[in-house]
Structures are given as structure tokens and as C-alpha cells.
Amino acid sequence: MRKHMSTIIAILVFITGLSLLLYPTVSNYWNSLHQSRVVANYSDTMAKLTKQDKQAEIDRAVEYNSRLASNGGRFTPSDSELSEYKSLLNADGTGMMGYITIPKIGVKLAIYHTVDDAVLQVGVGHLEGSSLPVGGSGTHCVLSSHRGLPSAKLFTELDRMKKGDVFYLHVYDRVLAYQVDNIAIVEPNDYGLLEIEEGKDLCTLFTCTPYGINTHRLLVRGHRVENVMDEKNLTADAARVNPLVVASIIGLILYGIGYVVYRIRRKGV
């Protein structure tokens, strides 16, 4: 009996260790699959809207943006302002505005209203009070996500971005391209570099830094440029995962289970 118990304990320790080792890879892959489905559902929703409906929503967002520049308290919106904000660019009622692709770091993530923690755990949040992601002169869209989560890559590799790199916002069938022109590290409550600048079309991506310490914010700003890339050739994170890696992980798990069964049966002989 004691031999059986020691074998079972050893097996449980092995399975627990294996699970902890594989969790980041499996969890990130699962999150990538989820992102792929979310983006696909968003594309389906866009396909069901007429050109007139989509243009009307873009026009509403443009009008909203035009009022932001003169609103000194835009980063601390009232309840009524927040309610209006959440109603814009919300075609399917999930709060998803569109999605972002960053070829340099292999990112394709949904963009949601607000930077609430629940949003940042699974995708990219839009900072309320910043311009909605529809572009235009005198706009500054600000997007954020976590880095360093074991369950998802998100903005973990944002620090690899360099001046000249390009990222893309996909909103209501429009693709807006932004080229990185400024990278900075600031205090958490420093909004100076997030202000709207007259005549400029800007978008800033931000996340916590240094990695694992998170005392400051990394800002990666881009200015609008002509979109010359064929976005149809970009694939979601999930599609980029090597199938051999996934097969190896599954095989290792099955091997561990098979070994457990074999040892138990052998002890019982």
C-alpha cells in the first residue's frame, strides 16, 4: 500500500510540475485562439452592416473627437460623457471598437472601450478621454494593454518597437497606419505626451515598464501615414503558433498519463 501511495504521490508531483511548466505556452495559445475568434466575429458583424451604417458611425466618432480638444477634463469624464463614449463604435454591443495589428512583434488584438483591468487582461483598451480610433487632424488615440502576463503575450514585447516601425488600426472596415516617431518612459500619472496636438493625427500605445516592476509607463507614439501594406496577409497570433510545438506538448502530456497508468498496473501485479 505504501509503495502504491509513494508512486501516486510521485506521479502527482510530476503532473503538477509539468502543468506549471506548460501553462504559459498553452494559456497563451488559448488566448490567441480566442483573439482569432473575436476578430473573425467582428469581421462578420462589419460584413452585415451597410456602407451607410458604417459611415454614419464613423461620422459620429469624428464629431465626438472634434469636441475633445476643448474639453479640459476629458480624461476624467462624467457619467453622461462616459455613457456616450461607450455607445460609439460599438456595433455588436461587446464594446469592441476594432482591432490592432503590430507586424514587428506579431500582435493582432481586439480593441475595447476603457482601460479597465478586465479589458487589459484579454486585449487592448482605449483610454477614455483620448480620441476615438478613426483618425483625422487634431486627434490623438491612446491604446493600452498589459505585458508580462503568463496567460497572454499582449503588449509584452512592445519595448521592441523602434522609430520607423508601423502598426495598424482596423476600425469599421477602415485601416489606419501609424509610423512610430517617439518612444518615452513616463510616470503613471503623466499625461503630457498624450495630449491632442493641433493639425496632427497621432496614436500612442502604452504599457507598464520596467518588465515585472511596473513603476512607469512605456509610450510608443506613431503619426498617421499612408497605408501601403496588404493587411490581408497578416495572420492572427494563434495561426502563427507552430503546430509541431502544440503536438509535442499534447504528446508529452499523453506520455505522462500513459506512464502513470503503466506504473500503477505494474505495481498491482
PDB file of C-alpha atoms in Angstrom:
ATOM      1  CA  MET A   1       0.000   0.000   0.000  1.00  0.00           C
ATOM      2  CA  ARG A   2       2.823   2.361   0.919  1.00  0.00           C
ATOM      3  CA  LYS A   3       4.552   1.623  -2.379  1.00  0.00           C
ATOM      4  CA  HIS A   4       1.364   2.436  -4.265  1.00  0.00           C
ATOM      5  CA  MET A   5       0.962   5.659  -2.293  1.00  0.00           C
ATOM      6  CA  SER A   6       4.538   6.801  -2.903  1.00  0.00           C
ATOM      7  CA  THR A   7       4.142   6.078  -6.616  1.00  0.00           C
ATOM      8  CA  ILE A   8       0.909   8.030  -6.802  1.00  0.00           C
ATOM      9  CA  ILE A   9       2.465  10.983  -4.949  1.00  0.00           C
ATOM     10  CA  ALA A  10       5.479  10.967  -7.279  1.00  0.00           C
ATOM     11  CA  ILE A  11       3.167  10.895 -10.283  1.00  0.00           C
ATOM     12  CA  LEU A  12       1.062  13.773  -8.940  1.00  0.00           C
ATOM     13  CA  VAL A  13       4.214  15.817  -8.349  1.00  0.00           C
ATOM     14  CA  PHE A  14       5.337  15.072 -11.905  1.00  0.00           C
ATOM     15  CA  ILE A  15       1.982  16.083 -13.406  1.00  0.00           C
ATOM     16  CA  THR A  16       1.838  19.245 -11.273  1.00  0.00           C
ATOM     17  CA  GLY A  17       5.349  20.275 -12.325  1.00  0.00           C
ATOM     18  CA  LEU A  18       4.580  19.548 -15.961  1.00  0.00           C
ATOM     19  CA  SER A  19       1.375  21.595 -15.776  1.00  0.00           C
ATOM     20  CA  LEU A  20       3.206  24.583 -14.284  1.00  0.00           C
ATOM     21  CA  LEU A  21       5.873  24.309 -16.975  1.00  0.00           C
ATOM     22  CA  LEU A  22       3.394  24.164 -19.845  1.00  0.00           C
ATOM     23  CA  TYR A  23       0.837  26.665 -18.503  1.00  0.00           C
ATOM     24  CA  PRO A  24       2.302  29.834 -20.108  1.00  0.00           C
ATOM     25  CA  THR A  25       2.581  28.233 -23.558  1.00  0.00           C
ATOM     26  CA  VAL A  26      -0.825  26.553 -23.519  1.00  0.00           C
ATOM     27  CA  SER A  27      -2.585  29.554 -21.973  1.00  0.00           C
ATOM     28  CA  ASN A  28      -1.072  31.991 -24.461  1.00  0.00           C
ATOM     29  CA  TYR A  29      -2.075  29.711 -27.331  1.00  0.00           C
ATOM     30  CA  TRP A  30      -5.618  29.502 -25.963  1.00  0.00           C
ATOM     31  CA  ASN A  31      -5.808  33.294 -25.668  1.00  0.00           C
ATOM     32  CA  SER A  32      -4.563  33.611 -29.249  1.00  0.00           C
ATOM     33  CA  LEU A  33      -7.323  31.290 -30.443  1.00  0.00           C
ATOM     34  CA  HIS A  34      -9.822  33.440 -28.558  1.00  0.00           C
ATOM     35  CA  GLN A  35      -8.468  36.594 -30.202  1.00  0.00           C
ATOM     36  CA  SER A  36      -8.767  34.945 -33.618  1.00  0.00           C
ATOM     37  CA  ARG A  37     -12.426  34.149 -32.978  1.00  0.00           C
ATOM     38  CA  VAL A  38     -13.137  37.645 -31.651  1.00  0.00           C
ATOM     39  CA  VAL A  39     -11.607  39.276 -34.735  1.00  0.00           C
ATOM     40  CA  ALA A  40     -13.486  36.865 -37.013  1.00  0.00           C
ATOM     41  CA  ASN A  41     -16.780  37.672 -35.267  1.00  0.00           C
ATOM     42  CA  TYR A  42     -16.065  41.388 -35.595  1.00  0.00           C
ATOM     43  CA  SER A  43     -15.413  40.983 -39.333  1.00  0.00           C
ATOM     44  CA  ASP A  44     -18.712  39.101 -39.663  1.00  0.00           C
ATOM     45  CA  THR A  45     -20.520  41.947 -37.895  1.00  0.00           C
ATOM     46  CA  MET A  46     -18.942  44.501 -40.223  1.00  0.00           C
ATOM     47  CA  ALA A  47     -19.982  42.448 -43.257  1.00  0.00           C
ATOM     48  CA  LYS A  48     -23.628  42.654 -42.165  1.00  0.00           C
ATOM     49  CA  LEU A  49     -23.611  46.471 -41.911  1.00  0.00           C
ATOM     50  CA  THR A  50     -24.297  48.658 -44.913  1.00  0.00           C
ATOM     51  CA  LYS A  51     -21.770  51.224 -46.100  1.00  0.00           C
ATOM     52  CA  GLN A  52     -24.176  53.930 -44.990  1.00  0.00           C
ATOM     53  CA  ASP A  53     -24.442  52.486 -41.461  1.00  0.00           C
ATOM     54  CA  LYS A  54     -20.677  52.233 -41.108  1.00  0.00           C
ATOM     55  CA  GLN A  55     -20.101  55.732 -42.411  1.00  0.00           C
ATOM     56  CA  ALA A  56     -22.751  57.114 -40.066  1.00  0.00           C
ATOM     57  CA  GLU A  57     -20.951  55.580 -37.081  1.00  0.00           C
ATOM     58  CA  ILE A  58     -17.603  56.926 -38.255  1.00  0.00           C
ATOM     59  CA  ASP A  59     -19.194  60.380 -38.604  1.00  0.00           C
ATOM     60  CA  ARG A  60     -20.493  60.168 -35.014  1.00  0.00           C
ATOM     61  CA  ALA A  61     -16.992  59.295 -33.793  1.00  0.00           C
ATOM     62  CA  VAL A  62     -15.455  62.166 -35.776  1.00  0.00           C
ATOM     63  CA  GLU A  63     -17.953  64.604 -34.271  1.00  0.00           C
ATOM     64  CA  TYR A  64     -17.163  63.260 -30.778  1.00  0.00           C
ATOM     65  CA  ASN A  65     -13.435  63.729 -31.403  1.00  0.00           C
ATOM     66  CA  SER A  66     -13.956  67.314 -32.531  1.00  0.00           C
ATOM     67  CA  ARG A  67     -15.322  68.179 -29.071  1.00  0.00           C
ATOM     68  CA  LEU A  68     -12.484  66.567 -27.119  1.00  0.00           C
ATOM     69  CA  ALA A  69      -9.804  69.173 -27.856  1.00  0.00           C
ATOM     70  CA  SER A  70     -11.750  71.861 -25.991  1.00  0.00           C
ATOM     71  CA  ASN A  71     -12.650  69.572 -23.065  1.00  0.00           C
ATOM     72  CA  GLY A  72     -10.031  70.167 -20.378  1.00  0.00           C
ATOM     73  CA  GLY A  73     -11.440  67.389 -18.193  1.00  0.00           C
ATOM     74  CA  ARG A  74     -11.664  64.748 -20.913  1.00  0.00           C
ATOM     75  CA  PHE A  75      -9.526  62.223 -19.008  1.00  0.00           C
ATOM     76  CA  THR A  76     -11.991  62.302 -16.087  1.00  0.00           C
ATOM     77  CA  PRO A  77     -15.337  62.051 -17.914  1.00  0.00           C
ATOM     78  CA  SER A  78     -18.686  62.448 -16.183  1.00  0.00           C
ATOM     79  CA  ASP A  79     -21.209  59.599 -16.138  1.00  0.00           C
ATOM     80  CA  SER A  80     -23.110  61.071 -19.082  1.00  0.00           C
ATOM     81  CA  GLU A  81     -19.909  61.566 -21.079  1.00  0.00           C
ATOM     82  CA  LEU A  82     -18.818  58.025 -20.303  1.00  0.00           C
ATOM     83  CA  SER A  83     -22.195  56.684 -21.412  1.00  0.00           C
ATOM     84  CA  GLU A  84     -21.962  58.495 -24.751  1.00  0.00           C
ATOM     85  CA  TYR A  85     -18.393  57.308 -25.217  1.00  0.00           C
ATOM     86  CA  LYS A  86     -19.309  53.644 -24.681  1.00  0.00           C
ATOM     87  CA  SER A  87     -22.140  53.889 -27.216  1.00  0.00           C
ATOM     88  CA  LEU A  88     -19.781  54.868 -30.047  1.00  0.00           C
ATOM     89  CA  LEU A  89     -18.044  52.335 -32.343  1.00  0.00           C
ATOM     90  CA  ASN A  90     -19.887  49.529 -30.562  1.00  0.00           C
ATOM     91  CA  ALA A  91     -21.525  47.636 -33.418  1.00  0.00           C
ATOM     92  CA  ASP A  92     -22.002  44.264 -31.694  1.00  0.00           C
ATOM     93  CA  GLY A  93     -22.617  45.503 -28.149  1.00  0.00           C
ATOM     94  CA  THR A  94     -19.460  43.875 -26.744  1.00  0.00           C
ATOM     95  CA  GLY A  95     -17.510  47.137 -26.502  1.00  0.00           C
ATOM     96  CA  MET A  96     -15.132  46.092 -29.269  1.00  0.00           C
ATOM     97  CA  MET A  97     -14.164  49.061 -31.481  1.00  0.00           C
ATOM     98  CA  GLY A  98     -11.942  47.169 -33.887  1.00  0.00           C
ATOM     99  CA  TYR A  99      -8.529  45.543 -33.687  1.00  0.00           C
ATOM    100  CA  ILE A 100      -4.842  46.388 -33.895  1.00  0.00           C
ATOM    101  CA  THR A 101      -2.066  44.636 -35.786  1.00  0.00           C
ATOM    102  CA  ILE A 102       1.628  45.201 -34.987  1.00  0.00           C
ATOM    103  CA  PRO A 103       3.707  43.237 -37.531  1.00  0.00           C
ATOM    104  CA  LYS A 104       7.015  43.951 -35.758  1.00  0.00           C
ATOM    105  CA  ILE A 105       6.005  41.947 -32.677  1.00  0.00           C
ATOM    106  CA  GLY A 106       3.397  39.634 -34.209  1.00  0.00           C
ATOM    107  CA  VAL A 107       0.386  41.114 -32.423  1.00  0.00           C
ATOM    108  CA  LYS A 108      -3.258  41.037 -33.521  1.00  0.00           C
ATOM    109  CA  LEU A 109      -5.600  42.067 -30.702  1.00  0.00           C
ATOM    110  CA  ALA A 110      -9.125  43.344 -30.201  1.00  0.00           C
ATOM    111  CA  ILE A 111      -9.574  46.986 -29.114  1.00  0.00           C
ATOM    112  CA  TYR A 112     -12.216  47.646 -26.438  1.00  0.00           C
ATOM    113  CA  HIS A 113     -13.632  50.712 -24.715  1.00  0.00           C
ATOM    114  CA  THR A 114     -11.882  51.795 -21.467  1.00  0.00           C
ATOM    115  CA  VAL A 115      -8.669  50.630 -19.835  1.00  0.00           C
ATOM    116  CA  ASP A 116     -10.392  48.670 -17.071  1.00  0.00           C
ATOM    117  CA  ASP A 117      -8.283  45.761 -15.820  1.00  0.00           C
ATOM    118  CA  ALA A 118     -10.780  43.206 -17.138  1.00  0.00           C
ATOM    119  CA  VAL A 119     -10.170  44.600 -20.634  1.00  0.00           C
ATOM    120  CA  LEU A 120      -6.384  44.773 -20.332  1.00  0.00           C
ATOM    121  CA  GLN A 121      -6.237  41.122 -19.270  1.00  0.00           C
ATOM    122  CA  VAL A 122      -7.569  39.921 -22.626  1.00  0.00           C
ATOM    123  CA  GLY A 123      -6.981  42.623 -25.198  1.00  0.00           C
ATOM    124  CA  VAL A 124      -6.240  46.293 -25.835  1.00  0.00           C
ATOM    125  CA  GLY A 125      -8.100  49.058 -24.034  1.00  0.00           C
ATOM    126  CA  HIS A 126      -8.845  52.508 -25.412  1.00  0.00           C
ATOM    127  CA  LEU A 127      -8.142  55.287 -22.908  1.00  0.00           C
ATOM    128  CA  GLU A 128     -11.381  57.137 -22.326  1.00  0.00           C
ATOM    129  CA  GLY A 129     -10.835  60.843 -22.943  1.00  0.00           C
ATOM    130  CA  SER A 130      -8.460  60.222 -25.834  1.00  0.00           C
ATOM    131  CA  SER A 131      -9.605  60.431 -29.459  1.00  0.00           C
ATOM    132  CA  LEU A 132     -11.587  57.525 -30.844  1.00  0.00           C
ATOM    133  CA  PRO A 133      -9.565  55.463 -33.371  1.00  0.00           C
ATOM    134  CA  VAL A 134     -10.934  56.941 -36.578  1.00  0.00           C
ATOM    135  CA  GLY A 135      -8.066  59.313 -37.376  1.00  0.00           C
ATOM    136  CA  GLY A 136      -8.244  62.891 -38.564  1.00  0.00           C
ATOM    137  CA  SER A 137      -6.425  66.170 -37.990  1.00  0.00           C
ATOM    138  CA  GLY A 138      -6.215  67.173 -34.332  1.00  0.00           C
ATOM    139  CA  THR A 139      -6.729  63.657 -32.919  1.00  0.00           C
ATOM    140  CA  HIS A 140      -4.688  61.516 -30.535  1.00  0.00           C
ATOM    141  CA  CYS A 141      -5.881  57.967 -29.869  1.00  0.00           C
ATOM    142  CA  VAL A 142      -4.340  56.196 -26.852  1.00  0.00           C
ATOM    143  CA  LEU A 143      -4.354  52.395 -26.518  1.00  0.00           C
ATOM    144  CA  SER A 144      -3.073  50.218 -23.682  1.00  0.00           C
ATOM    145  CA  SER A 145      -2.585  46.597 -22.666  1.00  0.00           C
ATOM    146  CA  HIS A 146      -0.704  44.515 -20.100  1.00  0.00           C
ATOM    147  CA  ARG A 147       2.694  42.903 -20.502  1.00  0.00           C
ATOM    148  CA  GLY A 148       4.275  40.018 -18.647  1.00  0.00           C
ATOM    149  CA  LEU A 149       1.075  38.020 -18.095  1.00  0.00           C
ATOM    150  CA  PRO A 150       1.690  34.255 -18.130  1.00  0.00           C
ATOM    151  CA  SER A 151      -1.676  33.750 -19.853  1.00  0.00           C
ATOM    152  CA  ALA A 152      -1.205  36.054 -22.851  1.00  0.00           C
ATOM    153  CA  LYS A 153       1.528  37.925 -24.723  1.00  0.00           C
ATOM    154  CA  LEU A 154      -0.482  41.125 -25.336  1.00  0.00           C
ATOM    155  CA  PHE A 155       1.966  44.120 -25.203  1.00  0.00           C
ATOM    156  CA  THR A 156       4.803  42.142 -23.569  1.00  0.00           C
ATOM    157  CA  GLU A 157       7.165  42.858 -26.479  1.00  0.00           C
ATOM    158  CA  LEU A 158       6.159  46.485 -27.032  1.00  0.00           C
ATOM    159  CA  ASP A 159       9.643  47.530 -25.922  1.00  0.00           C
ATOM    160  CA  ARG A 160      10.997  46.002 -29.144  1.00  0.00           C
ATOM    161  CA  MET A 161       9.326  48.734 -31.194  1.00  0.00           C
ATOM    162  CA  LYS A 162      11.661  51.246 -32.832  1.00  0.00           C
ATOM    163  CA  LYS A 163      11.199  54.544 -34.636  1.00  0.00           C
ATOM    164  CA  GLY A 164      10.029  53.865 -38.165  1.00  0.00           C
ATOM    165  CA  ASP A 165       8.019  50.739 -37.285  1.00  0.00           C
ATOM    166  CA  VAL A 166       4.380  50.754 -38.389  1.00  0.00           C
ATOM    167  CA  PHE A 167       1.226  49.485 -36.689  1.00  0.00           C
ATOM    168  CA  TYR A 168      -2.353  49.372 -37.963  1.00  0.00           C
ATOM    169  CA  LEU A 169      -5.816  50.067 -36.545  1.00  0.00           C
ATOM    170  CA  HIS A 170      -8.745  48.238 -38.168  1.00  0.00           C
ATOM    171  CA  VAL A 171     -11.976  50.069 -37.386  1.00  0.00           C
ATOM    172  CA  TYR A 172     -15.268  49.685 -39.282  1.00  0.00           C
ATOM    173  CA  ASP A 173     -13.534  48.307 -42.395  1.00  0.00           C
ATOM    174  CA  ARG A 174     -11.003  51.155 -42.383  1.00  0.00           C
ATOM    175  CA  VAL A 175      -7.283  50.505 -41.916  1.00  0.00           C
ATOM    176  CA  LEU A 176      -5.282  53.352 -40.351  1.00  0.00           C
ATOM    177  CA  ALA A 177      -1.478  53.091 -40.482  1.00  0.00           C
ATOM    178  CA  TYR A 178       0.759  54.799 -37.906  1.00  0.00           C
ATOM    179  CA  GLN A 179       4.545  55.062 -38.033  1.00  0.00           C
ATOM    180  CA  VAL A 180       6.422  55.242 -34.727  1.00  0.00           C
ATOM    181  CA  ASP A 181       8.124  58.614 -34.253  1.00  0.00           C
ATOM    182  CA  ASN A 182       8.578  58.881 -30.489  1.00  0.00           C
ATOM    183  CA  ILE A 183       9.275  56.458 -27.614  1.00  0.00           C
ATOM    184  CA  ALA A 184       9.311  57.626 -23.995  1.00  0.00           C
ATOM    185  CA  ILE A 185       9.093  56.406 -20.394  1.00  0.00           C
ATOM    186  CA  VAL A 186       6.965  58.496 -18.030  1.00  0.00           C
ATOM    187  CA  GLU A 187       5.388  58.467 -14.587  1.00  0.00           C
ATOM    188  CA  PRO A 188       1.968  56.707 -14.355  1.00  0.00           C
ATOM    189  CA  ASN A 189       0.025  59.963 -13.971  1.00  0.00           C
ATOM    190  CA  ASP A 190       1.951  61.964 -16.580  1.00  0.00           C
ATOM    191  CA  TYR A 191      -0.471  62.687 -19.436  1.00  0.00           C
ATOM    192  CA  GLY A 192       1.699  65.351 -21.080  1.00  0.00           C
ATOM    193  CA  LEU A 193       2.648  63.233 -24.099  1.00  0.00           C
ATOM    194  CA  LEU A 194      -0.939  62.070 -24.584  1.00  0.00           C
ATOM    195  CA  GLU A 195      -2.358  65.500 -25.354  1.00  0.00           C
ATOM    196  CA  ILE A 196      -4.065  66.306 -28.644  1.00  0.00           C
ATOM    197  CA  GLU A 197      -1.822  68.355 -30.943  1.00  0.00           C
ATOM    198  CA  GLU A 198      -3.317  70.747 -33.456  1.00  0.00           C
ATOM    199  CA  GLY A 199      -3.079  69.537 -37.044  1.00  0.00           C
ATOM    200  CA  LYS A 200      -1.644  66.128 -36.111  1.00  0.00           C
ATOM    201  CA  ASP A 201      -3.126  62.628 -36.390  1.00  0.00           C
ATOM    202  CA  LEU A 202      -1.479  60.574 -33.615  1.00  0.00           C
ATOM    203  CA  CYS A 203      -1.855  57.230 -31.870  1.00  0.00           C
ATOM    204  CA  THR A 204       0.067  56.172 -28.751  1.00  0.00           C
ATOM    205  CA  LEU A 205       0.449  52.634 -27.431  1.00  0.00           C
ATOM    206  CA  PHE A 206       1.365  52.317 -23.763  1.00  0.00           C
ATOM    207  CA  THR A 207       2.083  49.635 -21.185  1.00  0.00           C
ATOM    208  CA  CYS A 208       3.810  49.185 -17.846  1.00  0.00           C
ATOM    209  CA  THR A 209       7.601  49.216 -17.507  1.00  0.00           C
ATOM    210  CA  PRO A 210      10.181  48.061 -16.399  1.00  0.00           C
ATOM    211  CA  TYR A 211       9.136  44.494 -17.074  1.00  0.00           C
ATOM    212  CA  GLY A 212       7.830  42.868 -13.892  1.00  0.00           C
ATOM    213  CA  ILE A 213       8.307  46.025 -11.806  1.00  0.00           C
ATOM    214  CA  ASN A 214       5.741  48.314 -13.477  1.00  0.00           C
ATOM    215  CA  THR A 215       6.590  51.594 -11.777  1.00  0.00           C
ATOM    216  CA  HIS A 216       6.481  53.627 -15.004  1.00  0.00           C
ATOM    217  CA  ARG A 217       4.750  53.677 -18.386  1.00  0.00           C
ATOM    218  CA  LEU A 218       6.284  52.979 -21.780  1.00  0.00           C
ATOM    219  CA  LEU A 219       4.782  55.194 -24.517  1.00  0.00           C
ATOM    220  CA  VAL A 220       5.178  54.313 -28.194  1.00  0.00           C
ATOM    221  CA  ARG A 221       3.715  57.070 -30.364  1.00  0.00           C
ATOM    222  CA  GLY A 222       3.031  56.989 -34.078  1.00  0.00           C
ATOM    223  CA  HIS A 223       1.841  59.536 -36.634  1.00  0.00           C
ATOM    224  CA  ARG A 224      -0.586  58.684 -39.420  1.00  0.00           C
ATOM    225  CA  VAL A 225       0.937  57.587 -42.728  1.00  0.00           C
ATOM    226  CA  GLU A 226      -0.411  56.168 -45.959  1.00  0.00           C
ATOM    227  CA  ASN A 227      -1.368  52.516 -45.661  1.00  0.00           C
ATOM    228  CA  VAL A 228       0.755  50.659 -48.216  1.00  0.00           C
ATOM    229  CA  MET A 229       0.698  47.170 -46.652  1.00  0.00           C
ATOM    230  CA  ASP A 230      -1.623  44.356 -47.661  1.00  0.00           C
ATOM    231  CA  GLU A 231      -3.244  43.630 -44.311  1.00  0.00           C
ATOM    232  CA  LYS A 232      -4.949  40.519 -45.687  1.00  0.00           C
ATOM    233  CA  ASN A 233      -1.611  38.708 -45.488  1.00  0.00           C
ATOM    234  CA  LEU A 234      -1.305  39.228 -41.745  1.00  0.00           C
ATOM    235  CA  THR A 235      -2.315  36.258 -39.584  1.00  0.00           C
ATOM    236  CA  ALA A 236      -3.599  36.114 -36.043  1.00  0.00           C
ATOM    237  CA  ASP A 237      -1.291  35.107 -33.200  1.00  0.00           C
ATOM    238  CA  ALA A 238      -2.947  31.700 -32.944  1.00  0.00           C
ATOM    239  CA  ALA A 239      -2.215  30.912 -36.573  1.00  0.00           C
ATOM    240  CA  ARG A 240       1.436  31.772 -36.014  1.00  0.00           C
ATOM    241  CA  VAL A 241       1.953  29.104 -33.364  1.00  0.00           C
ATOM    242  CA  ASN A 242       3.966  26.163 -34.698  1.00  0.00           C
ATOM    243  CA  PRO A 243       1.686  23.087 -34.873  1.00  0.00           C
ATOM    244  CA  LEU A 244       4.696  20.886 -34.021  1.00  0.00           C
ATOM    245  CA  VAL A 245       5.037  22.709 -30.702  1.00  0.00           C
ATOM    246  CA  VAL A 246       1.375  22.101 -29.871  1.00  0.00           C
ATOM    247  CA  ALA A 247       1.638  18.434 -30.946  1.00  0.00           C
ATOM    248  CA  SER A 248       4.755  17.991 -28.794  1.00  0.00           C
ATOM    249  CA  ILE A 249       3.006  19.445 -25.755  1.00  0.00           C
ATOM    250  CA  ILE A 250      -0.013  17.172 -26.212  1.00  0.00           C
ATOM    251  CA  GLY A 251       2.277  14.184 -26.780  1.00  0.00           C
ATOM    252  CA  LEU A 252       4.209  14.929 -23.614  1.00  0.00           C
ATOM    253  CA  ILE A 253       1.021  15.128 -21.576  1.00  0.00           C
ATOM    254  CA  LEU A 254      -0.279  11.861 -23.027  1.00  0.00           C
ATOM    255  CA  TYR A 255       3.067  10.209 -22.360  1.00  0.00           C
ATOM    256  CA  GLY A 256       2.927  11.322 -18.726  1.00  0.00           C
ATOM    257  CA  ILE A 257      -0.586   9.927 -18.329  1.00  0.00           C
ATOM    258  CA  GLY A 258       0.412   6.668 -20.011  1.00  0.00           C
ATOM    259  CA  TYR A 259       3.434   6.331 -17.759  1.00  0.00           C
ATOM    260  CA  VAL A 260       1.226   6.832 -14.700  1.00  0.00           C
ATOM    261  CA  VAL A 261      -1.161   4.083 -15.789  1.00  0.00           C
ATOM    262  CA  TYR A 262       1.725   1.739 -16.600  1.00  0.00           C
ATOM    263  CA  ARG A 263       3.381   2.194 -13.197  1.00  0.00           C
ATOM    264  CA  ILE A 264       0.125   1.654 -11.324  1.00  0.00           C
ATOM    265  CA  ARG A 265      -0.628  -1.541 -13.245  1.00  0.00           C
ATOM    266  CA  ARG A 266       2.924  -2.829 -12.795  1.00  0.00           C
ATOM    267  CA  LYS A 267       2.750  -2.245  -9.031  1.00  0.00           C
ATOM    268  CA  GLY A 268      -0.515  -4.106  -8.912  1.00  0.00           C
ATOM    269  CA  VAL A 269       0.989  -7.229 -10.486  1.00  0.00           C
TER     270      VAL A 269
END
